[in-house]
PDB file of C-alpha atoms in Angstrom:
ATOM      1  CA  UNK A 289     -19.720 -30.971  35.492  1.00 50.00           C
ATOM      2  CA  UNK A 290     -23.306 -30.202  34.226  1.00 58.00           C
ATOM      3  CA  UNK A 291     -22.552 -26.394  34.365  1.00 55.00           C
ATOM      4  CA  UNK A 292     -19.269 -27.112  32.304  1.00 55.00           C
ATOM      5  CA  UNK A 293     -20.998 -29.047  29.623  1.00 58.00           C
ATOM      6  CA  UNK A 294     -23.633 -26.156  29.352  1.00 59.00           C
ATOM      7  CA  UNK A 295     -20.874 -23.600  28.861  1.00 55.00           C
ATOM      8  CA  UNK A 296     -19.070 -25.903  26.306  1.00 52.00           C
ATOM      9  CA  UNK A 297     -22.701 -26.138  24.424  1.00 57.00           C
ATOM     10  CA  UNK A 298     -22.945 -22.320  24.624  1.00 54.00           C
ATOM     11  CA  UNK A 299     -19.361 -21.742  23.343  1.00 54.00           C
ATOM     12  CA  UNK A 300     -19.672 -24.494  20.442  1.00 53.00           C
ATOM     13  CA  UNK A 301     -23.136 -22.599  19.197  1.00 50.00           C
ATOM     14  CA  UNK A 302     -21.082 -19.289  19.204  1.00 50.00           C
ATOM     15  CA  UNK A 303     -18.480 -21.107  17.041  1.00 49.00           C
ATOM     16  CA  UNK A 304     -21.422 -21.908  14.397  1.00 46.00           C
ATOM     17  CA  UNK A 305     -22.179 -18.025  14.850  1.00 47.00           C
ATOM     18  CA  UNK A 306     -18.542 -16.893  14.115  1.00 47.00           C
ATOM     19  CA  UNK A 307     -17.869 -19.169  11.017  1.00 44.00           C
ATOM     20  CA  UNK A 308     -21.249 -17.718   9.692  1.00 41.00           C
ATOM     21  CA  UNK A 309     -20.254 -14.146  10.394  1.00 43.00           C
ATOM     22  CA  UNK A 310     -16.724 -14.759   8.401  1.00 44.00           C
ATOM     23  CA  UNK A 311     -14.715 -11.686   8.176  1.00 39.00           C
ATOM     24  CA  UNK A 312     -16.630  -9.727  10.606  1.00 41.00           C
ATOM     25  CA  UNK A 313     -16.328 -12.378  13.083  1.00 41.00           C
ATOM     26  CA  UNK A 314     -12.437 -11.951  12.827  1.00 42.00           C
ATOM     27  CA  UNK A 315     -12.669  -8.508  14.423  1.00 40.00           C
ATOM     28  CA  UNK A 316     -13.212 -10.575  17.622  1.00 43.00           C
ATOM     29  CA  UNK A 317      -9.949 -13.047  17.005  1.00 44.00           C
ATOM     30  CA  UNK A 318      -8.236 -12.489  20.297  1.00 42.00           C
ATOM     31  CA  UNK A 319     -11.124 -12.933  22.324  1.00 45.00           C
ATOM     32  CA  UNK A 320     -12.467 -15.682  19.749  1.00 48.00           C
ATOM     33  CA  UNK A 321      -9.181 -17.271  20.448  1.00 49.00           C
ATOM     34  CA  UNK A 322      -9.321 -17.324  24.055  1.00 47.00           C
ATOM     35  CA  UNK A 323     -12.627 -19.052  23.967  1.00 50.00           C
ATOM     36  CA  UNK A 324     -11.421 -21.715  21.761  1.00 51.00           C
ATOM     37  CA  UNK A 325      -8.534 -22.576  23.977  1.00 51.00           C
ATOM     38  CA  UNK A 326     -10.951 -22.770  26.916  1.00 51.00           C
ATOM     39  CA  UNK A 327     -13.183 -25.108  25.101  1.00 48.00           C
ATOM     40  CA  UNK A 328     -10.040 -27.309  24.340  1.00 48.00           C
ATOM     41  CA  UNK A 329      -9.089 -27.502  28.092  1.00 50.00           C
ATOM     42  CA  UNK A 330     -12.508 -28.418  28.821  1.00 51.00           C
ATOM     43  CA  UNK A 331     -13.130 -25.364  31.159  1.00 50.00           C
ATOM     44  CA  UNK A 332     -11.456 -25.852  34.577  1.00 48.00           C
ATOM     45  CA  UNK A 333     -14.334 -24.995  36.568  1.00 44.00           C
ATOM     46  CA  UNK A 334     -12.500 -22.295  38.669  1.00 45.00           C
ATOM     47  CA  UNK A 335     -12.015 -20.240  35.191  1.00 44.00           C
ATOM     48  CA  UNK A 336     -15.508 -20.995  34.215  1.00 45.00           C
ATOM     49  CA  UNK A 337     -18.168 -20.289  36.974  1.00 48.00           C
ATOM     50  CA  UNK A 338     -20.411 -19.392  34.056  1.00 49.00           C
ATOM     51  CA  UNK A 339     -20.589 -17.855  30.354  1.00 50.00           C
ATOM     52  CA  UNK A 340     -21.376 -14.162  31.733  1.00 52.00           C
ATOM     53  CA  UNK A 341     -18.185 -14.259  33.538  1.00 51.00           C
ATOM     54  CA  UNK A 342     -16.280 -14.887  30.239  1.00 49.00           C
ATOM     55  CA  UNK A 343     -18.339 -12.436  28.092  1.00 50.00           C
ATOM     56  CA  UNK A 344     -18.367  -9.663  30.881  1.00 50.00           C
ATOM     57  CA  UNK A 345     -14.228 -10.075  31.406  1.00 45.00           C
ATOM     58  CA  UNK A 346     -13.787  -9.950  27.554  1.00 47.00           C
ATOM     59  CA  UNK A 347     -16.205  -7.248  27.107  1.00 48.00           C
ATOM     60  CA  UNK A 348     -17.857  -9.811  24.384  1.00 47.00           C
ATOM     61  CA  UNK A 349     -20.374  -9.292  22.318  1.00 50.00           C
ATOM     62  CA  UNK A 350     -21.673 -11.604  19.415  1.00 50.00           C
ATOM     63  CA  UNK A 351     -21.346 -10.327  15.878  1.00 50.00           C
ATOM     64  CA  UNK A 352     -24.006 -11.369  13.462  1.00 50.00           C
ATOM     65  CA  UNK A 353     -23.866 -10.603   9.544  1.00 50.00           C
ATOM     66  CA  UNK A 354     -27.141  -9.755   7.501  1.00 51.00           C
ATOM     67  CA  UNK A 355     -27.663 -12.994   5.654  1.00 47.00           C
ATOM     68  CA  UNK A 356     -29.010 -10.339   2.883  1.00 51.00           C
ATOM     69  CA  UNK A 357     -25.370  -9.463   2.511  1.00 69.00           C
ATOM     70  CA  UNK A 358     -24.300 -11.758  -0.484  1.00 82.00           C
ATOM     71  CA  UNK A 359     -20.726 -11.503  -1.064  1.00 89.00           C
ATOM     72  CA  UNK A 360     -20.034 -13.339  -4.562  1.00 91.00           C
ATOM     73  CA  UNK A 361     -17.693 -12.844  -7.316  1.00 95.00           C
ATOM     74  CA  UNK A 362     -19.083 -11.473 -10.610  1.00 92.00           C
ATOM     75  CA  UNK A 363     -17.934 -13.115 -13.681  1.00 92.00           C
ATOM     76  CA  UNK A 364     -15.031 -10.689 -14.820  1.00 94.00           C
ATOM     77  CA  UNK A 365     -13.954 -11.012 -11.303  1.00 96.00           C
ATOM     78  CA  UNK A 366     -13.658 -14.642 -11.575  1.00 97.00           C
ATOM     79  CA  UNK A 367     -12.100 -14.447 -14.534  1.00 96.00           C
ATOM     80  CA  UNK A 368      -9.252 -12.106 -13.279  1.00 97.00           C
ATOM     81  CA  UNK A 369      -8.874 -14.485 -10.530  1.00 97.00           C
ATOM     82  CA  UNK A 370      -8.412 -17.245 -13.011  1.00 97.00           C
ATOM     83  CA  UNK A 371      -5.890 -15.569 -15.133  1.00 97.00           C
ATOM     84  CA  UNK A 372      -3.735 -14.349 -12.171  1.00 97.00           C
ATOM     85  CA  UNK A 373      -0.153 -15.413 -12.565  1.00 97.00           C
ATOM     86  CA  UNK A 374       0.714 -17.173  -9.214  1.00 97.00           C
ATOM     87  CA  UNK A 375       3.429 -19.401 -10.942  1.00 95.00           C
ATOM     88  CA  UNK A 376       6.010 -18.039  -8.349  1.00 96.00           C
ATOM     89  CA  UNK A 377       3.896 -18.589  -5.279  1.00 97.00           C
ATOM     90  CA  UNK A 378       2.366 -22.053  -5.333  1.00 96.00           C
ATOM     91  CA  UNK A 379       1.176 -22.170  -2.068  1.00 97.00           C
ATOM     92  CA  UNK A 380      -1.195 -19.535  -3.362  1.00 97.00           C
ATOM     93  CA  UNK A 381      -1.681 -20.959  -6.564  1.00 98.00           C
ATOM     94  CA  UNK A 382      -3.276 -24.140  -4.485  1.00 97.00           C
ATOM     95  CA  UNK A 383      -5.650 -22.199  -2.711  1.00 98.00           C
ATOM     96  CA  UNK A 384      -6.695 -20.200  -5.900  1.00 98.00           C
ATOM     97  CA  UNK A 385      -7.357 -23.702  -7.174  1.00 98.00           C
ATOM     98  CA  UNK A 386      -9.520 -25.077  -4.777  1.00 98.00           C
ATOM     99  CA  UNK A 387     -11.417 -21.744  -4.449  1.00 98.00           C
ATOM    100  CA  UNK A 388     -12.171 -21.640  -8.153  1.00 98.00           C
ATOM    101  CA  UNK A 389     -13.231 -25.303  -8.171  1.00 98.00           C
ATOM    102  CA  UNK A 390     -15.586 -24.702  -5.691  1.00 97.00           C
ATOM    103  CA  UNK A 391     -16.817 -21.363  -7.621  1.00 97.00           C
ATOM    104  CA  UNK A 392     -17.902 -24.072 -10.452  1.00 97.00           C
ATOM    105  CA  UNK A 393     -19.556 -26.823  -8.116  1.00 96.00           C
ATOM    106  CA  UNK A 394     -20.828 -24.989  -5.357  1.00 95.00           C
ATOM    107  CA  UNK A 395     -19.442 -27.608  -2.455  1.00 96.00           C
ATOM    108  CA  UNK A 396     -18.466 -26.206   0.904  1.00 95.00           C
ATOM    109  CA  UNK A 397     -15.060 -25.937   2.192  1.00 96.00           C
ATOM    110  CA  UNK A 398     -15.495 -28.792   4.647  1.00 94.00           C
ATOM    111  CA  UNK A 399     -16.596 -31.244   1.778  1.00 95.00           C
ATOM    112  CA  UNK A 400     -13.818 -30.328  -0.390  1.00 96.00           C
ATOM    113  CA  UNK A 401     -11.379 -30.990   2.683  1.00 95.00           C
ATOM    114  CA  UNK A 402     -12.934 -34.594   2.611  1.00 95.00           C
ATOM    115  CA  UNK A 403     -13.214 -35.196  -1.268  1.00 95.00           C
ATOM    116  CA  UNK A 404     -11.466 -38.627  -2.358  1.00 93.00           C
ATOM    117  CA  UNK A 405     -10.736 -39.569  -5.791  1.00 92.00           C
ATOM    118  CA  UNK A 406     -13.208 -42.584  -5.014  1.00 92.00           C
ATOM    119  CA  UNK A 407     -15.997 -40.104  -4.835  1.00 94.00           C
ATOM    120  CA  UNK A 408     -15.332 -39.260  -8.343  1.00 95.00           C
ATOM    121  CA  UNK A 409     -17.064 -41.189 -11.085  1.00 94.00           C
ATOM    122  CA  UNK A 410     -19.501 -41.406 -13.786  1.00 94.00           C
ATOM    123  CA  UNK A 411     -18.556 -37.658 -14.690  1.00 94.00           C
ATOM    124  CA  UNK A 412     -19.813 -36.311 -11.273  1.00 96.00           C
ATOM    125  CA  UNK A 413     -18.842 -35.808  -7.889  1.00 96.00           C
ATOM    126  CA  UNK A 414     -20.689 -37.633  -4.960  1.00 96.00           C
ATOM    127  CA  UNK A 415     -20.827 -36.388  -1.805  1.00 95.00           C
ATOM    128  CA  UNK A 416     -22.358 -36.735   1.657  1.00 93.00           C
ATOM    129  CA  UNK A 417     -22.202 -33.269   3.071  1.00 91.00           C
ATOM    130  CA  UNK A 418     -21.089 -32.899   6.379  1.00 90.00           C
ATOM    131  CA  UNK A 419     -23.155 -29.899   6.950  1.00 86.00           C
ATOM    132  CA  UNK A 420     -26.333 -31.691   6.417  1.00 84.00           C
ATOM    133  CA  UNK A 421     -25.605 -35.321   6.044  1.00 87.00           C
ATOM    134  CA  UNK A 422     -27.460 -35.471   2.636  1.00 88.00           C
ATOM    135  CA  UNK A 423     -25.976 -37.213  -0.765  1.00 93.00           C
ATOM    136  CA  UNK A 424     -25.693 -34.684  -3.557  1.00 94.00           C
ATOM    137  CA  UNK A 425     -24.238 -35.619  -7.338  1.00 95.00           C
ATOM    138  CA  UNK A 426     -22.543 -32.783  -8.928  1.00 96.00           C
ATOM    139  CA  UNK A 427     -21.813 -33.065 -12.356  1.00 96.00           C
ATOM    140  CA  UNK A 428     -18.031 -32.259 -13.656  1.00 96.00           C
ATOM    141  CA  UNK A 429     -17.790 -29.455 -16.215  1.00 96.00           C
ATOM    142  CA  UNK A 430     -14.684 -28.316 -18.071  1.00 95.00           C
ATOM    143  CA  UNK A 431     -13.313 -26.178 -15.190  1.00 96.00           C
ATOM    144  CA  UNK A 432     -13.804 -28.835 -12.475  1.00 96.00           C
ATOM    145  CA  UNK A 433     -12.455 -31.424 -14.699  1.00 96.00           C
ATOM    146  CA  UNK A 434      -9.152 -29.380 -15.396  1.00 96.00           C
ATOM    147  CA  UNK A 435      -8.590 -28.527 -11.893  1.00 97.00           C
ATOM    148  CA  UNK A 436      -9.111 -32.025 -10.521  1.00 95.00           C
ATOM    149  CA  UNK A 437      -6.863 -33.391 -13.234  1.00 94.00           C
ATOM    150  CA  UNK A 438      -3.969 -31.096 -12.402  1.00 94.00           C
ATOM    151  CA  UNK A 439      -3.626 -32.592  -8.776  1.00 93.00           C
ATOM    152  CA  UNK A 440      -4.434 -36.267  -9.971  1.00 89.00           C
ATOM    153  CA  UNK A 441      -1.574 -38.596 -10.052  1.00 79.00           C
ATOM    154  CA  UNK A 442      -3.171 -41.722 -10.803  1.00 75.00           C
ATOM    155  CA  UNK A 443      -2.507 -43.120  -7.178  1.00 70.00           C
ATOM    156  CA  UNK A 444      -5.058 -44.501  -4.637  1.00 65.00           C
ATOM    157  CA  UNK A 445      -8.440 -43.737  -4.960  1.00 65.00           C
ATOM    158  CA  UNK A 446      -8.461 -43.084  -1.211  1.00 65.00           C
ATOM    159  CA  UNK A 447      -6.208 -39.840  -1.645  1.00 87.00           C
ATOM    160  CA  UNK A 448      -7.814 -36.652  -1.460  1.00 92.00           C
ATOM    161  CA  UNK A 449      -8.748 -34.779  -4.542  1.00 94.00           C
ATOM    162  CA  UNK A 450      -7.419 -31.666  -3.780  1.00 95.00           C
ATOM    163  CA  UNK A 451      -4.631 -29.861  -1.609  1.00 95.00           C
ATOM    164  CA  UNK A 452      -6.472 -28.225   1.541  1.00 96.00           C
ATOM    165  CA  UNK A 453      -5.059 -26.314   4.645  1.00 96.00           C
ATOM    166  CA  UNK A 454      -7.015 -24.961   7.227  1.00 94.00           C
ATOM    167  CA  UNK A 455     -10.015 -22.971   6.715  1.00 93.00           C
ATOM    168  CA  UNK A 456      -8.739 -19.945   8.673  1.00 93.00           C
ATOM    169  CA  UNK A 457      -5.229 -20.032   6.620  1.00 95.00           C
ATOM    170  CA  UNK A 458      -7.305 -20.371   3.364  1.00 96.00           C
ATOM    171  CA  UNK A 459      -9.140 -17.197   4.048  1.00 96.00           C
ATOM    172  CA  UNK A 460      -6.377 -15.300   4.932  1.00 95.00           C
ATOM    173  CA  UNK A 461      -4.513 -16.228   1.735  1.00 97.00           C
ATOM    174  CA  UNK A 462      -7.696 -15.925  -0.488  1.00 97.00           C
ATOM    175  CA  UNK A 463      -7.959 -11.903   0.523  1.00 96.00           C
ATOM    176  CA  UNK A 464      -4.218 -11.841  -0.316  1.00 97.00           C
ATOM    177  CA  UNK A 465      -5.102 -13.482  -3.898  1.00 98.00           C
ATOM    178  CA  UNK A 466      -8.243 -11.338  -4.560  1.00 97.00           C
ATOM    179  CA  UNK A 467      -6.228  -8.257  -3.736  1.00 97.00           C
ATOM    180  CA  UNK A 468      -3.470  -9.221  -6.222  1.00 97.00           C
ATOM    181  CA  UNK A 469      -6.424  -9.892  -8.832  1.00 97.00           C
ATOM    182  CA  UNK A 470      -7.644  -6.319  -8.204  1.00 97.00           C
ATOM    183  CA  UNK A 471     -10.775  -7.659  -6.485  1.00 97.00           C
ATOM    184  CA  UNK A 472     -11.420  -4.197  -4.916  1.00 95.00           C
ATOM    185  CA  UNK A 473     -15.021  -2.697  -5.708  1.00 93.00           C
ATOM    186  CA  UNK A 474     -16.465  -1.122  -2.595  1.00 92.00           C
ATOM    187  CA  UNK A 475     -18.865  -3.454  -0.903  1.00 88.00           C
ATOM    188  CA  UNK A 476     -21.383  -2.774   1.795  1.00 84.00           C
ATOM    189  CA  UNK A 477     -21.566  -5.226   4.815  1.00 80.00           C
ATOM    190  CA  UNK A 478     -24.478  -4.721   7.199  1.00 78.00           C
ATOM    191  CA  UNK A 479     -23.714  -6.669  10.340  1.00 73.00           C
ATOM    192  CA  UNK A 480     -25.117  -6.596  14.029  1.00 70.00           C
ATOM    193  CA  UNK A 481     -22.823  -6.161  17.101  1.00 70.00           C
ATOM    194  CA  UNK A 482     -25.695  -7.153  19.845  1.00 67.00           C
ATOM    195  CA  UNK A 483     -28.484  -4.974  19.140  1.00 74.00           C
ATOM    196  CA  UNK A 484     -26.773  -2.424  16.950  1.00 77.00           C
ATOM    197  CA  UNK A 485     -26.690  -2.348  13.542  1.00 80.00           C
ATOM    198  CA  UNK A 486     -23.524  -1.399  11.629  1.00 81.00           C
ATOM    199  CA  UNK A 487     -22.650  -0.702   7.947  1.00 84.00           C
ATOM    200  CA  UNK A 488     -19.205  -0.841   6.794  1.00 84.00           C
ATOM    201  CA  UNK A 489     -17.818  -0.410   3.405  1.00 89.00           C
ATOM    202  CA  UNK A 490     -14.491  -1.858   2.357  1.00 91.00           C
ATOM    203  CA  UNK A 491     -12.996  -3.298  -0.763  1.00 93.00           C
ATOM    204  CA  UNK A 492     -14.500  -6.675  -1.752  1.00 94.00           C
ATOM    205  CA  UNK A 493     -11.091  -8.557  -1.445  1.00 94.00           C
ATOM    206  CA  UNK A 494     -11.550  -7.751   2.466  1.00 93.00           C
ATOM    207  CA  UNK A 495     -14.716  -9.378   2.688  1.00 91.00           C
ATOM    208  CA  UNK A 496     -13.746 -12.559   0.967  1.00 94.00           C
ATOM    209  CA  UNK A 497     -14.129 -15.948   2.725  1.00 94.00           C
ATOM    210  CA  UNK A 498     -14.046 -19.374   1.159  1.00 96.00           C
ATOM    211  CA  UNK A 499     -17.934 -19.352   1.410  1.00 93.00           C
ATOM    212  CA  UNK A 500     -17.956 -16.747  -1.324  1.00 94.00           C
ATOM    213  CA  UNK A 501     -17.230 -19.398  -4.055  1.00 96.00           C
ATOM    214  CA  UNK A 502     -20.404 -21.362  -3.121  1.00 93.00           C
ATOM    215  CA  UNK A 503     -22.255 -18.155  -3.414  1.00 92.00           C
ATOM    216  CA  UNK A 504     -20.664 -17.363  -6.549  1.00 95.00           C
ATOM    217  CA  UNK A 505     -21.807 -20.752  -8.199  1.00 94.00           C
ATOM    218  CA  UNK A 506     -25.153 -20.427  -7.168  1.00 92.00           C
ATOM    219  CA  UNK A 507     -25.327 -16.279  -8.531  1.00 91.00           C
ATOM    220  CA  UNK A 508     -24.046 -17.812 -11.754  1.00 90.00           C
ATOM    221  CA  UNK A 509     -26.337 -20.648 -12.238  1.00 90.00           C
ATOM    222  CA  UNK A 510     -29.194 -17.995 -11.642  1.00 87.00           C
ATOM    223  CA  UNK A 511     -27.919 -15.731 -14.209  1.00 86.00           C
ATOM    224  CA  UNK A 512     -27.327 -18.759 -16.657  1.00 87.00           C
ATOM    225  CA  UNK A 513     -31.158 -19.675 -15.994  1.00 85.00           C
ATOM    226  CA  UNK A 514     -30.352 -22.903 -14.478  1.00 87.00           C
ATOM    227  CA  UNK A 515     -33.655 -24.057 -13.250  1.00 88.00           C
ATOM    228  CA  UNK A 516     -33.992 -23.803  -9.421  1.00 86.00           C
ATOM    229  CA  UNK A 517     -34.954 -27.496  -8.711  1.00 89.00           C
ATOM    230  CA  UNK A 518     -31.536 -28.487 -10.307  1.00 90.00           C
ATOM    231  CA  UNK A 519     -29.957 -25.908  -8.321  1.00 90.00           C
ATOM    232  CA  UNK A 520     -31.252 -27.101  -4.954  1.00 89.00           C
ATOM    233  CA  UNK A 521     -29.896 -30.453  -6.290  1.00 91.00           C
ATOM    234  CA  UNK A 522     -26.268 -29.384  -6.728  1.00 93.00           C
ATOM    235  CA  UNK A 523     -26.351 -27.112  -3.310  1.00 90.00           C
ATOM    236  CA  UNK A 524     -28.251 -29.143  -1.293  1.00 87.00           C
ATOM    237  CA  UNK A 525     -30.734 -26.632  -0.393  1.00 83.00           C
ATOM    238  CA  UNK A 526     -34.003 -28.339   0.910  1.00 80.00           C
ATOM    239  CA  UNK A 527     -36.299 -25.102   0.553  1.00 80.00           C
ATOM    240  CA  UNK A 528     -36.476 -22.658  -2.128  1.00 79.00           C
ATOM    241  CA  UNK A 529     -36.777 -19.560   0.290  1.00 75.00           C
ATOM    242  CA  UNK A 530     -33.074 -20.280   0.898  1.00 77.00           C
ATOM    243  CA  UNK A 531     -32.121 -18.718  -2.507  1.00 78.00           C
ATOM    244  CA  UNK A 532     -34.530 -15.943  -2.461  1.00 78.00           C
ATOM    245  CA  UNK A 533     -31.399 -13.913  -1.208  1.00 77.00           C
ATOM    246  CA  UNK A 534     -29.431 -14.978  -4.550  1.00 80.00           C
ATOM    247  CA  UNK A 535     -32.517 -13.890  -6.725  1.00 78.00           C
ATOM    248  CA  UNK A 536     -32.424 -10.313  -5.518  1.00 75.00           C
ATOM    249  CA  UNK A 537     -28.815 -10.503  -6.454  1.00 78.00           C
ATOM    250  CA  UNK A 538     -29.676 -11.628  -9.668  1.00 76.00           C
ATOM    251  CA  UNK A 539     -32.522  -9.091 -10.208  1.00 75.00           C
ATOM    252  CA  UNK A 540     -30.235  -6.352  -9.188  1.00 72.00           C
ATOM    253  CA  UNK A 541     -27.786  -7.579 -11.791  1.00 72.00           C
ATOM    254  CA  UNK A 542     -30.292  -7.989 -14.651  1.00 74.00           C
ATOM    255  CA  UNK A 543     -31.071  -4.154 -14.348  1.00 73.00           C
ATOM    256  CA  UNK A 544     -27.831  -3.097 -14.731  1.00 71.00           C
ATOM    257  CA  UNK A 545     -27.399  -4.926 -17.601  1.00 70.00           C
ATOM    258  CA  UNK A 546     -30.584  -3.314 -19.337  1.00 73.00           C
ATOM    259  CA  UNK A 547     -29.137   0.249 -18.659  1.00 72.00           C
ATOM    260  CA  UNK A 548     -26.578  -0.763 -21.289  1.00 66.00           C
ATOM    261  CA  UNK A 549     -29.328  -0.236 -23.688  1.00 71.00           C
ATOM    262  CA  UNK A 550     -29.502   3.226 -22.523  1.00 72.00           C
ATOM    263  CA  UNK A 551     -26.058   4.154 -24.108  1.00 71.00           C
ATOM    264  CA  UNK A 552     -26.986   2.905 -27.582  1.00 59.00           C
TER     265      UNK A 552
END
């Protein structure tokens, strides 16, 4: 039994890595599904002598995405996404709304899934984050207010604020939506399989996951010169160093903007 618990613990850690790796983890989707099903079944001992046997039989390697790779939407890309006509595909429209909502408030998918009408008062969202168990308050703006109003029907305060589906399905639909919106600029992802560093160029829509909304929010806030302590209160970051990759992105964007003066 102790060995089974140890195996479960290791696979649960893998789940966190896979979710963090985002799109690259999906390369291993079939093998990952096998692991998930095994964990659900509590690992019959005959099938799980140890974690090494699993990994060897599946030729499995961990996939880590370089955390310096920040996948986010630029302002014009977000505009294209918002203005995309999805009136004939309501299932995509709902996913787009939830994603755009997150782009303007920075909440994680897990927190939006649990967000109830009762947590919206005083013109702000009041959430205890699932990941860190920390309370955060995020003031509403015209964008988040509009989307919340679209789905509020005046019923119970315990009702979910926004329509959500599974994270996996949401990510799949998001890539479809971003492709329809023409968000296809080439982007380079750096990731690691085992000890091997791999670089891959792909259209941006292929690299989009829901977490890109949070990255978009933080990047936009920095570009708008919102004070860093305020951003940290909204995002729930405890350490300013966690924002360093975003600051590097903003610095690169500013360099590009300054180059426009060379055209005058």
